[in-house]
Coordinates of C-alpha atoms in Angstrom, one line a residue:
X235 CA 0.6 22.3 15.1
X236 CA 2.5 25.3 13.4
X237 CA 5.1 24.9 16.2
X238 CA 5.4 20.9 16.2
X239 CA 5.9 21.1 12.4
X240 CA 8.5 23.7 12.4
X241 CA 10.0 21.5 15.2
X242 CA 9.7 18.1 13.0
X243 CA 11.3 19.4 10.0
X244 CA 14.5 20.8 12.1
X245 CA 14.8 16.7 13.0
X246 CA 14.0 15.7 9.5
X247 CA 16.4 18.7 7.9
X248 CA 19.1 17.2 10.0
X249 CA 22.0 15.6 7.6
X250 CA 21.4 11.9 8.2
X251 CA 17.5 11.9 8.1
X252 CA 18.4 13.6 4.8
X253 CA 20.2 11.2 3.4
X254 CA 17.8 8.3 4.6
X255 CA 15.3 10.1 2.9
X256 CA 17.5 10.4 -0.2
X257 CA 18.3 6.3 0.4
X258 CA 14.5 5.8 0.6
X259 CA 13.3 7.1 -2.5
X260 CA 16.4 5.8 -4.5
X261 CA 15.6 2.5 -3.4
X262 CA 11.9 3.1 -3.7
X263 CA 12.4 4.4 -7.7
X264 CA 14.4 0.8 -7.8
X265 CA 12.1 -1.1 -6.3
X266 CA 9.4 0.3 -8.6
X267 CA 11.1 0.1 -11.8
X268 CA 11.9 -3.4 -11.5
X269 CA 8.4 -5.3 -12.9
X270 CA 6.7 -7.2 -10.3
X271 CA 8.5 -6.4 -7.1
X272 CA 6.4 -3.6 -6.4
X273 CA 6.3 -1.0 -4.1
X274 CA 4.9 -3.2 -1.0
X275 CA 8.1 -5.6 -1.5
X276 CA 10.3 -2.5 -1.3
X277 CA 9.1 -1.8 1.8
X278 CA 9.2 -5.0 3.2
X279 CA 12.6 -5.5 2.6
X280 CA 13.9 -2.0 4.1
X281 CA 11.4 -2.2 7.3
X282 CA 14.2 -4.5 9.5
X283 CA 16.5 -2.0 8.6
X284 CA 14.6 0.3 11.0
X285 CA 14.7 -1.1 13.7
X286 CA 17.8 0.7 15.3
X287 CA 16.9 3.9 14.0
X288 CA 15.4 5.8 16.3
X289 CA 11.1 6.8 15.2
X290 CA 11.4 9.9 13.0
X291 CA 14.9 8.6 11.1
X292 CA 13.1 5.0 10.5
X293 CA 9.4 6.9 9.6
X294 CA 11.2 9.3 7.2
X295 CA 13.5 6.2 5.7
X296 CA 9.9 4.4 5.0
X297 CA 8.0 7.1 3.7
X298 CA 11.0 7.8 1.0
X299 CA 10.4 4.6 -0.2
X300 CA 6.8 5.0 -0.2
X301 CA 7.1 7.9 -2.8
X302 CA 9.8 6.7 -4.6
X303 CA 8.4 3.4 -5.3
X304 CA 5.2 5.2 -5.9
X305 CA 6.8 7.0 -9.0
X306 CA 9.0 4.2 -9.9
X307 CA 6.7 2.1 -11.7
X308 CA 6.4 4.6 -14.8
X309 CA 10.1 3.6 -16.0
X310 CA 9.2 -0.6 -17.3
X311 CA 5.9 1.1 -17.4
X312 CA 7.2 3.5 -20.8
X313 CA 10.4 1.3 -21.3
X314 CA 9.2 -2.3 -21.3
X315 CA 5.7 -1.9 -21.7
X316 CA 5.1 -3.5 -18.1
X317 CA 3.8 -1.7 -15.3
X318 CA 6.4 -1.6 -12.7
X319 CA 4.1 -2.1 -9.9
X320 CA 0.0 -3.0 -10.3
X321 CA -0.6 0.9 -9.4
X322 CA 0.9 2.3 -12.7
X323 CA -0.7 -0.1 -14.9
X324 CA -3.0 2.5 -17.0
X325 CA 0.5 4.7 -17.2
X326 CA 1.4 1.8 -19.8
X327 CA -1.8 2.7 -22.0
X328 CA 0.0 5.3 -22.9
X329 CA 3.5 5.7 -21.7
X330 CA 4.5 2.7 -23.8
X331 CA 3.2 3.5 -27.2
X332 CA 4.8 6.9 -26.4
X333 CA 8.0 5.7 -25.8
X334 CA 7.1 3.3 -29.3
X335 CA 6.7 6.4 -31.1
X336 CA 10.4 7.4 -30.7
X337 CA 9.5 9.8 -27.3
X338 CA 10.4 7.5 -24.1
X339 CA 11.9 11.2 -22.2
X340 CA 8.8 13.2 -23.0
X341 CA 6.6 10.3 -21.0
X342 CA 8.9 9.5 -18.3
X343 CA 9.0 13.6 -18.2
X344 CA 5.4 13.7 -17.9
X345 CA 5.1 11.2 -15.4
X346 CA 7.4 12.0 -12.8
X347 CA 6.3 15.6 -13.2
X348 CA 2.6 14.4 -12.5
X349 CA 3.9 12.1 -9.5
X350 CA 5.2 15.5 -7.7
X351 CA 1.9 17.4 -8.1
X352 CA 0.0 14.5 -7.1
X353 CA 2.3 13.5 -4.1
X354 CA 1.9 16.9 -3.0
X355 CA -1.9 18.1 -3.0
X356 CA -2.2 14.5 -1.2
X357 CA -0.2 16.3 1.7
X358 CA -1.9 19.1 1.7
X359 CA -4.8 16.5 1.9
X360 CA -3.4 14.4 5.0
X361 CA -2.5 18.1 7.2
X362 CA -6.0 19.4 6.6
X363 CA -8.1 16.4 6.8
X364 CA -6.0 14.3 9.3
X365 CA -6.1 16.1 12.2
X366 CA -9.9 17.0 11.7
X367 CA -10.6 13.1 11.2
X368 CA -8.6 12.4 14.3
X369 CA -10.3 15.2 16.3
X370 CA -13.8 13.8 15.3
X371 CA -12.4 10.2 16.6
X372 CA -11.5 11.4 20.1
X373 CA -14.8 10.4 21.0
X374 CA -14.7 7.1 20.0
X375 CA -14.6 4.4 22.5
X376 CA -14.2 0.4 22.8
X377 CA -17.5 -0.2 21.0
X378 CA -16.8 2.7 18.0
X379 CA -13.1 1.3 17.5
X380 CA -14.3 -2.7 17.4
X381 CA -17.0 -1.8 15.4
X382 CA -14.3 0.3 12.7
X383 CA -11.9 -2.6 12.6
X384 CA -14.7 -4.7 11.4
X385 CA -15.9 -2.5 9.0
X386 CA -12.4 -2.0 7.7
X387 CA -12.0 -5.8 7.2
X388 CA -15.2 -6.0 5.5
X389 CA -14.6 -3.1 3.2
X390 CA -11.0 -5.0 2.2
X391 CA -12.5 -8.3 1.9
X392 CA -15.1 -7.0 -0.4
X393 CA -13.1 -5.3 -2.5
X394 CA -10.9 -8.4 -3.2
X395 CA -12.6 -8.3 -7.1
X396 CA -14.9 -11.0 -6.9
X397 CA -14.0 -13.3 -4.2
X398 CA -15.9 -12.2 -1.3
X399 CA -15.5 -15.8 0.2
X400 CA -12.0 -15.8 -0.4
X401 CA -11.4 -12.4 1.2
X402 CA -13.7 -13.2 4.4
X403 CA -11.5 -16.1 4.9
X404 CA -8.5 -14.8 4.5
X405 CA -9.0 -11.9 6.8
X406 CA -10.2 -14.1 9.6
X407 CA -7.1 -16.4 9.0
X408 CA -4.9 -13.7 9.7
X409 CA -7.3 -12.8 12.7
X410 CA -6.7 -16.9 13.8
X411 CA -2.7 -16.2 13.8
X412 CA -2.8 -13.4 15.8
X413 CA -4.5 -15.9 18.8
X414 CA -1.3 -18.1 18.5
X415 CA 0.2 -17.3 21.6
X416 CA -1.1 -16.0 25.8
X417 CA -4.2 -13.9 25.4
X418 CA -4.0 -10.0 27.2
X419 CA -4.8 -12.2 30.8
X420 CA -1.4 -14.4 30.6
X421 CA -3.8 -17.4 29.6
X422 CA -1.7 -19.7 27.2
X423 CA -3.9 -20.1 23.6
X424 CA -2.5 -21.9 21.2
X425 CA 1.5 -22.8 21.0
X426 CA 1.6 -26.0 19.3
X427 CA 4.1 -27.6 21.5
X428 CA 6.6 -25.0 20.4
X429 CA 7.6 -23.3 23.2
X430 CA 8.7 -20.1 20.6
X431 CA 5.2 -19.5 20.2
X432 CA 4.3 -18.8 23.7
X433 CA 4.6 -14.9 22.8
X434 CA 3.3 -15.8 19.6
X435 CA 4.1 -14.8 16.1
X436 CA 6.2 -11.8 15.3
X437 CA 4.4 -9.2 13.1
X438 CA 7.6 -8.6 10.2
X439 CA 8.7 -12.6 9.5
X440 CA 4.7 -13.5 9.1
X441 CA 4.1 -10.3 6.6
X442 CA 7.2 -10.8 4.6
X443 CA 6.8 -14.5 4.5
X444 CA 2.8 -14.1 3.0
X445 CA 3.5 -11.5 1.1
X446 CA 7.1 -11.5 -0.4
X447 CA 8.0 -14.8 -0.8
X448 CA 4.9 -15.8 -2.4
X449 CA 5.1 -12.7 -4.4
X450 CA 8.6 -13.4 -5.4
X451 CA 7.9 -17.1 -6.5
X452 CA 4.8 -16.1 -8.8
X453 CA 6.6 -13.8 -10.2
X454 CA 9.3 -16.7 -11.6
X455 CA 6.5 -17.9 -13.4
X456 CA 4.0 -14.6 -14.8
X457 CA 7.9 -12.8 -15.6
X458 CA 9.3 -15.9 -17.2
X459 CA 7.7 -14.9 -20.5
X460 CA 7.2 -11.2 -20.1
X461 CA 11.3 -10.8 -19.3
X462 CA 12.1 -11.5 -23.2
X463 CA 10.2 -8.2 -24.1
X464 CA 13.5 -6.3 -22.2
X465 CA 16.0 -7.8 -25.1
X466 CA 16.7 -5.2 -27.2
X467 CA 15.4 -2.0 -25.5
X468 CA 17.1 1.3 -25.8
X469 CA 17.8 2.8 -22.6
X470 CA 19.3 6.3 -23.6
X471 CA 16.8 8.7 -22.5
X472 CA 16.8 12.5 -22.6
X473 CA 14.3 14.5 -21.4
X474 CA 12.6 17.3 -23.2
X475 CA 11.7 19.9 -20.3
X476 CA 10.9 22.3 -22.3
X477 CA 8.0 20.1 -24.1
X478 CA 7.2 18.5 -20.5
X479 CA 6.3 22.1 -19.3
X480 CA 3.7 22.9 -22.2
X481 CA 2.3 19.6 -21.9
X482 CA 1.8 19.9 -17.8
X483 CA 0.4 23.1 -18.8
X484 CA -2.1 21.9 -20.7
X485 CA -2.9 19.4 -17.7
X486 CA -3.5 21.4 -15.0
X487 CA -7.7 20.5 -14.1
X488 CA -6.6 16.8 -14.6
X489 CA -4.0 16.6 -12.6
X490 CA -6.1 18.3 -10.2
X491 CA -8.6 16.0 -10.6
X492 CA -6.3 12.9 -10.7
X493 CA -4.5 13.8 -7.7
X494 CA -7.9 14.7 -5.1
X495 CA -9.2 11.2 -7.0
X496 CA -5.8 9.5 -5.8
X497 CA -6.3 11.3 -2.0
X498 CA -9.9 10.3 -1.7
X499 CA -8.8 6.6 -2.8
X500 CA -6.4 6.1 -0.8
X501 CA -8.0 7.6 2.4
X502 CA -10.7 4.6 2.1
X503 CA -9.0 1.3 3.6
X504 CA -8.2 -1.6 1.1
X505 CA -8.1 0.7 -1.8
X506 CA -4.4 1.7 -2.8
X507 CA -3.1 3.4 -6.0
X508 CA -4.5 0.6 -8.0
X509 CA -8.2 1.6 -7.7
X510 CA -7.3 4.9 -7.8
X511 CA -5.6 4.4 -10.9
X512 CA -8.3 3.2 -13.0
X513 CA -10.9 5.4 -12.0
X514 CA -8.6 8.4 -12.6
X515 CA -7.8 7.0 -16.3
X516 CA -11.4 6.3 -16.8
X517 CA -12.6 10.0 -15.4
X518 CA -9.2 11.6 -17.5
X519 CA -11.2 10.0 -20.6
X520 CA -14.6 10.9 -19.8
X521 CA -14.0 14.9 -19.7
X522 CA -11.2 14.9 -22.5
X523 CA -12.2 16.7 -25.8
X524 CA -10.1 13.2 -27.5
X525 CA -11.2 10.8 -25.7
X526 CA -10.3 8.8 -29.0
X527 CA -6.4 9.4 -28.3
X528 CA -6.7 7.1 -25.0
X529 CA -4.3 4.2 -25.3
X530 CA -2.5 5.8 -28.4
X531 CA 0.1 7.8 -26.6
X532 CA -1.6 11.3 -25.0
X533 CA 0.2 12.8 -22.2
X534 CA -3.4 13.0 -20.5
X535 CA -3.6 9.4 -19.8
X536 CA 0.4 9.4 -18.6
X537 CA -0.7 12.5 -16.0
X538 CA -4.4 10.8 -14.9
X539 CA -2.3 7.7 -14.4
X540 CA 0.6 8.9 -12.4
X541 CA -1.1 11.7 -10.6
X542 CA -3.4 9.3 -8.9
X543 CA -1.1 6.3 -8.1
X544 CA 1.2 9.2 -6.2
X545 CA -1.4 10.9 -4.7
X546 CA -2.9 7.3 -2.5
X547 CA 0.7 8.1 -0.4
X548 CA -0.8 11.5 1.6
X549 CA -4.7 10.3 1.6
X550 CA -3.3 6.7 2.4
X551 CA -1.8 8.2 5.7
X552 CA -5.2 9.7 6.4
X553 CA -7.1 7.0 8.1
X554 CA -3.5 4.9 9.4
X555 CA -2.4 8.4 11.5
X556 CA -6.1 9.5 12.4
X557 CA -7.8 6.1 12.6
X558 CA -5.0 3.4 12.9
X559 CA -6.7 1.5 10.0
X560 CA -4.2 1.5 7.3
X561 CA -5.5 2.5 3.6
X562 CA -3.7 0.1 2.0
X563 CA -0.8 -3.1 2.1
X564 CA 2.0 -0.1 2.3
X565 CA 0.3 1.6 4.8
X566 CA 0.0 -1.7 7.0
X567 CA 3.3 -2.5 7.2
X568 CA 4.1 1.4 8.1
X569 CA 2.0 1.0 10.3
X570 CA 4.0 -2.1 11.9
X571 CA 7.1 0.0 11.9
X572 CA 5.2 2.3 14.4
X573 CA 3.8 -0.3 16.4
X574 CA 7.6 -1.7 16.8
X575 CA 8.7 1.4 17.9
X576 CA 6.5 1.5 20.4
X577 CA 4.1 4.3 18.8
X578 CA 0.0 3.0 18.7
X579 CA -1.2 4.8 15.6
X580 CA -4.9 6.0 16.1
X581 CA -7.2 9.5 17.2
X582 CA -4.5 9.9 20.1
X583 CA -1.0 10.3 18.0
X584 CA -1.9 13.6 17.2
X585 CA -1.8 14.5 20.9
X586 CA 0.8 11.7 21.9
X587 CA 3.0 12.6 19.5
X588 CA 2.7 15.3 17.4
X589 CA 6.7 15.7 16.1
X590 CA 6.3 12.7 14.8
X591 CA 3.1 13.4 12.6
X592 CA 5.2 16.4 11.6
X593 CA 8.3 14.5 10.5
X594 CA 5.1 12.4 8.4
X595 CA 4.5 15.7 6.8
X596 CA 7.9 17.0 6.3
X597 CA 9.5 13.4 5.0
X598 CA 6.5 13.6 2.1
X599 CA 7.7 16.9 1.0
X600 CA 11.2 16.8 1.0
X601 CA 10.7 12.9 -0.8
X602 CA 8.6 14.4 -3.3
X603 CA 11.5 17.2 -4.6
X604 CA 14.0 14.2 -3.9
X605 CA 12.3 11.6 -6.1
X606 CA 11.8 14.5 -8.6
X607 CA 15.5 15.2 -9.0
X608 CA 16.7 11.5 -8.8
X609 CA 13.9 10.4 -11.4
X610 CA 15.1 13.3 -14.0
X611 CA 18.7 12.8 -13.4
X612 CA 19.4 9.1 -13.3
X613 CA 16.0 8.1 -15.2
X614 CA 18.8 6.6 -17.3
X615 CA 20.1 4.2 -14.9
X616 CA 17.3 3.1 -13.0
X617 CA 15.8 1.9 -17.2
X618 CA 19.1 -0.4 -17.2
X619 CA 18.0 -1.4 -14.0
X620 CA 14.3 -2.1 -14.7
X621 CA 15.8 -4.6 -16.9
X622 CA 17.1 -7.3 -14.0
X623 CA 16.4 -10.5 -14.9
X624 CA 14.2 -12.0 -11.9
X625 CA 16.4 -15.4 -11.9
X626 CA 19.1 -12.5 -10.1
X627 CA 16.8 -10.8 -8.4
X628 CA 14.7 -12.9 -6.8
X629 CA 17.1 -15.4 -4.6
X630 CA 19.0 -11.9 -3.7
X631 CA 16.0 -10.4 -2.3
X632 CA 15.0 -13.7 -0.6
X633 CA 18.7 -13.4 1.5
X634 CA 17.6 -9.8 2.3
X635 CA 14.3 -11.0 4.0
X636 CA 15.6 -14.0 5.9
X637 CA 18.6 -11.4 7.0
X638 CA 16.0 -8.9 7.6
X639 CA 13.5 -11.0 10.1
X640 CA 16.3 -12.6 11.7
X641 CA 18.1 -9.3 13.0
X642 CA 14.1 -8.6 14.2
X643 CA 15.7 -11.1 17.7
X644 CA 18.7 -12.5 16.4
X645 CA 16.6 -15.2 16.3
X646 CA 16.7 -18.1 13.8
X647 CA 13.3 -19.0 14.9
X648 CA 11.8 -16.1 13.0
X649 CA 13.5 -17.5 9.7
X650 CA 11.3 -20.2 9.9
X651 CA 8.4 -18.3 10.5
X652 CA 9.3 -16.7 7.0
X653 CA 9.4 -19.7 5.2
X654 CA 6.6 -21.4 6.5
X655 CA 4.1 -18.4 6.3
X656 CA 6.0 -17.7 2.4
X657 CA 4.7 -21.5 1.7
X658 CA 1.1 -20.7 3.0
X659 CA 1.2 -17.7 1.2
X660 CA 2.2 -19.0 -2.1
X661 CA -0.3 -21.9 -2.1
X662 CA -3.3 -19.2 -1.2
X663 CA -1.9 -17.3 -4.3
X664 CA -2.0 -19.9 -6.4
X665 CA -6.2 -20.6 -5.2
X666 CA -6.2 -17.0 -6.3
X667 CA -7.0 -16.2 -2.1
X668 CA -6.3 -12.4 -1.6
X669 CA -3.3 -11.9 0.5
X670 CA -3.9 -8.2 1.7
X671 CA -7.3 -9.0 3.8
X672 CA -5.0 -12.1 5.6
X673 CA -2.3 -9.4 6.1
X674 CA -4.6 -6.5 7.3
X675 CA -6.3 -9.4 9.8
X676 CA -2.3 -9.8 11.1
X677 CA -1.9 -6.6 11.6
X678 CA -5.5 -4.9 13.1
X679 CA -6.6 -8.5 15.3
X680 CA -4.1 -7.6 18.3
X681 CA -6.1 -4.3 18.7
X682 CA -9.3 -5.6 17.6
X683 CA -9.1 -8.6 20.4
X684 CA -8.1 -5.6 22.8
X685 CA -10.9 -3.2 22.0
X686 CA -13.3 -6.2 22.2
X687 CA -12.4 -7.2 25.6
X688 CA -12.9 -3.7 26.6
X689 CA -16.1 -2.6 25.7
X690 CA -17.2 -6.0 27.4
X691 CA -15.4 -5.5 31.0
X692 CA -16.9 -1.8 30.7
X693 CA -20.6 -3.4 29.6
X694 CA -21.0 -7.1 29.3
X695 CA -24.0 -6.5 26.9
X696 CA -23.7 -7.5 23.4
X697 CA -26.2 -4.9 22.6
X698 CA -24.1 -2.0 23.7
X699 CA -22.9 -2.5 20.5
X700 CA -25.9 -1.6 18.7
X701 CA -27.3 0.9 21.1
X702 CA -24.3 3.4 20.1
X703 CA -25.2 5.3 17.0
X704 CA -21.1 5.6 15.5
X705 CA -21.0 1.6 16.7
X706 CA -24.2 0.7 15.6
X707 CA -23.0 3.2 11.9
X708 CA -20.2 1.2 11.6
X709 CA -21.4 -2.4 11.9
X710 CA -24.7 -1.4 9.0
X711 CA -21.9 -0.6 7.1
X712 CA -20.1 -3.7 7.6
X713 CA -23.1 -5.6 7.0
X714 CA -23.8 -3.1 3.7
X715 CA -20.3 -3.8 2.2
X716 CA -21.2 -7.2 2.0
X717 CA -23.9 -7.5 0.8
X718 CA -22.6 -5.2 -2.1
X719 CA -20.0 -7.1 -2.9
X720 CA -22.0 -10.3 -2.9
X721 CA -24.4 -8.5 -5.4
X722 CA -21.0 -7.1 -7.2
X723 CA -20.2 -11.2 -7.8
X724 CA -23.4 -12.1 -8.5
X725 CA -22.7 -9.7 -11.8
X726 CA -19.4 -10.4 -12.5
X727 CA -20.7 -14.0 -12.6
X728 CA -23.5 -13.3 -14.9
X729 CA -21.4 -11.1 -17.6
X730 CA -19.3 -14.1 -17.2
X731 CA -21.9 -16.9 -18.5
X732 CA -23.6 -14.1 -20.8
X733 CA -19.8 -13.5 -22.2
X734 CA -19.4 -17.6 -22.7
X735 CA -22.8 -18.0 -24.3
X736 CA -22.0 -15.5 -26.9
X737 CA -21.6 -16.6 -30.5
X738 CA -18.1 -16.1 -31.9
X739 CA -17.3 -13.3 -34.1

């Protein structure tokens, strides 16, 4: 492995992976500062760029936007007082009445200083764990693999905060669009008349369509309000590094603990840096000696926050490398980018193509030190930029994703696509139906249909499925997360009624 990774980080070292990288996280810090369009939207709207990059230049442009937009979210976070994206929302707790209390450069300082060490015990995560997990699923077969996917859909739907239904649905709509289209024996499914669905629908337009368009028009209405708190805010920053060192000092077994939180998190699919978040703030409070300081403005809540939120991007890669069941909505669509270039992730990349897991490795390291040096030098610039009205932003980034699905075939087909899917999206958002579970259901049914059909021409016995031990693991568990998460909603319910039938104060 020693060899591959020495051999991956001569590509990546070379100057114009460099300064993709260096594009990446810039654009990632940007995309994460400005409130609401997230890390995931960042993404989106740099994967068609990709496309005629060869694989390590256009997996090392992604994961520089991974980590910056990762770290991104602290600046509205301590600025404004609104979490940049929803995985740095506990960095506001205390980040903003920080920056309130007349020291904005001590928390950003802490932050991005927390982002690096968490970003960077998550890679030492991903190159011991991944290749052991991947090594363990060289024995899987048809049966194991069918049985994961369905776990992993489970898992996602469940933890869609108390709309089990809602998630179960939408995962097996985005299953349904994946049929559109001739099946793996040239049989002709479903085309609608539309002759431009006979090789059905395009993985990018259909993503970007559910996810950033309807993302882009709630955000017109939760920001309408929110925007008038960025009136009047002070953007001259200085950091204090001296102060940033003797408080990271005083960090060290909660970082520690934040980060391996953040890995674990973000290794377990339909997680993401918002789960980990929260449990890393709640742990950070458990164990501190002032746990009354919480939400007042201790640089323990800052590191907890941002530590954890970083840390999802190494453990995230864990089960999309080793696996190919991505951790989270990030991970899925870099997991589309590999599937466009031709690369299946899964237990046989490691062996297929191990330069490329190396330039993985490589691209997280050299983004962390690059988002670190960006962050501390421009943090000034990218708080003036944090404050973008989304009446500007929102109709420019809209151009970027119609430009960016239709250079997918030169094809103004796939525009439509966009639009059409950005509708459904936005009406599912507004019935509050989870949109990662649809997406995730996009992006796994293709390889869930294939594994299917080949367990069954190797056995055409149902049972097979339940006479394999990992298989038969897999599908209790399956069964298990649902029935947790029905009993989750049955108390979310109850606090609900028993929280109405309360008398007021």
């Amino acid at each position: 492995m020693a060899d591959f990774f020495l051999q991956a980080l001569g590509q990546v070292s070379s100057p114009s992976v460099l300064a993709l990288i260096v594009i990446g996280v810039l654009f990632g810090i940007i995309g994460g500062s400005i409130p609401g369009f997230t890390v995931t939207m960042a993404i989106l709207v740099v994967f068609p760029f990709t496309f005629a990059m060869d694989p390590v230049s256009g997996v090392s442009l992604m994961v520089g936007v991974f980590v910056g937009g990762y770290s991104g979210g602290i600046v509205s976070g301590v600025m404004l007082g609104i979490p940049g994206t929803p995985s740095s929302i506990t960095t506001v707790y205390d980040g903003y009445p920080m920056a309130q209390n007349g020291e904005p450069g001590r928390a950003l300082g802490i932050g991005v200083a927390a982002s690096f060490i968490g970003t960077l015990i998550s890679v030492a995560v991903l190159v011991f764990f991944g290749p052991l997990i991947a090594s363990f699923s060289m024995n899987f077969r048809p049966w194991e693999i069918t049985a994961l996917i369905v776990f992993a859909l489970t898992l996602v739907a469940g933890l869609s905060s108390g709309a089990l239904l809602k998630g179960l649905l939408a995962a097996t709509l985005g299953l349904l669009i994946t049929t559109v289209g001739y099946d793996r024996n040239s049989n002709l499914r479903f085309d609608f008349d539309i002759p431009a669905l006979g090789s059905g629908f395009e993985i990018l337009p259909v993503m970007i369509g559910i996810f950033a368009f309807s993302q882009l028009m709630g955000n017109l209405e939760k920001l309408r309000d929110e925007q008038g708190k960025a009136k009047g805010v002070d953007t001259s920053v200085t950091i204090p590094y001296g102060l940033i060192l003797k408080d990271m000092a005083g960090q060290k077994l909660n970082t520690l603990r934040s980060s391996l939180i953040g890995s674990l998190v973000g290794a377990l699919p339909g997680t993401g840096g918002t789960v980990a978040n929260f449990i890393s703030y709640d742990q950070a409070k458990k164990f501190s000696r002032h746990p009354e300081t919480f939400g007042k403005g201790t640089p323990s809540g800052i590191v907890a926050s941002e530590a954890s939120n970083s840390a999802v991007a190494g453990g995230a890669f864990v089960p999309t490398l080793a696996l190919g069941i991505p951790g989270d909505l990030p991970m899925a669509i870099m997991m589309g980018v590999l599937i466009l270039h031709g690369i299946n992730p899964g237990p046989l990349m490691f062996e297929q193509n191990p330069v490329l897991v190396g330039a993985i490795y490589a691209s997280l390291l050299i983004g962390a030190v690059v988002m670190v040096l960006c962050q501390l030098l421009l943090v000034r610039w990218f708080a003036k930029i944090s404050l973008i009205p989304q009446e500007i932003l929102v109709p420019v980034v809209l151009m970027l994703c119609a430009i960016g699905s239709y250079a997918l075939n030169n094809n103004l087909f796939d525009i439509w696509v966009l639009f059409v899917f950005g509708v459904i999206g936005y009406l599912l958002w507004k019935a509050e139906v989870p949109l990662t579970p649809l997406i995730l259901g996009v992006v796994l049914g293709n390889n869930l249909e294939r594994q299917l059909f080949r367990a069954l021409e190797l056995d055409d016995s149902w049972m097979t499925f339940l006479t394999r031990p990992l298989s038969a693991l897999f599908l209790a568990l399956a069964v298990a997360s649902v029935i947790f998460s029905l009993y989750q909603d049955r108390k979310i319910q109850q606090n609900q009624l028993r929280a109405k039938n309360l008398p007021e104060q």
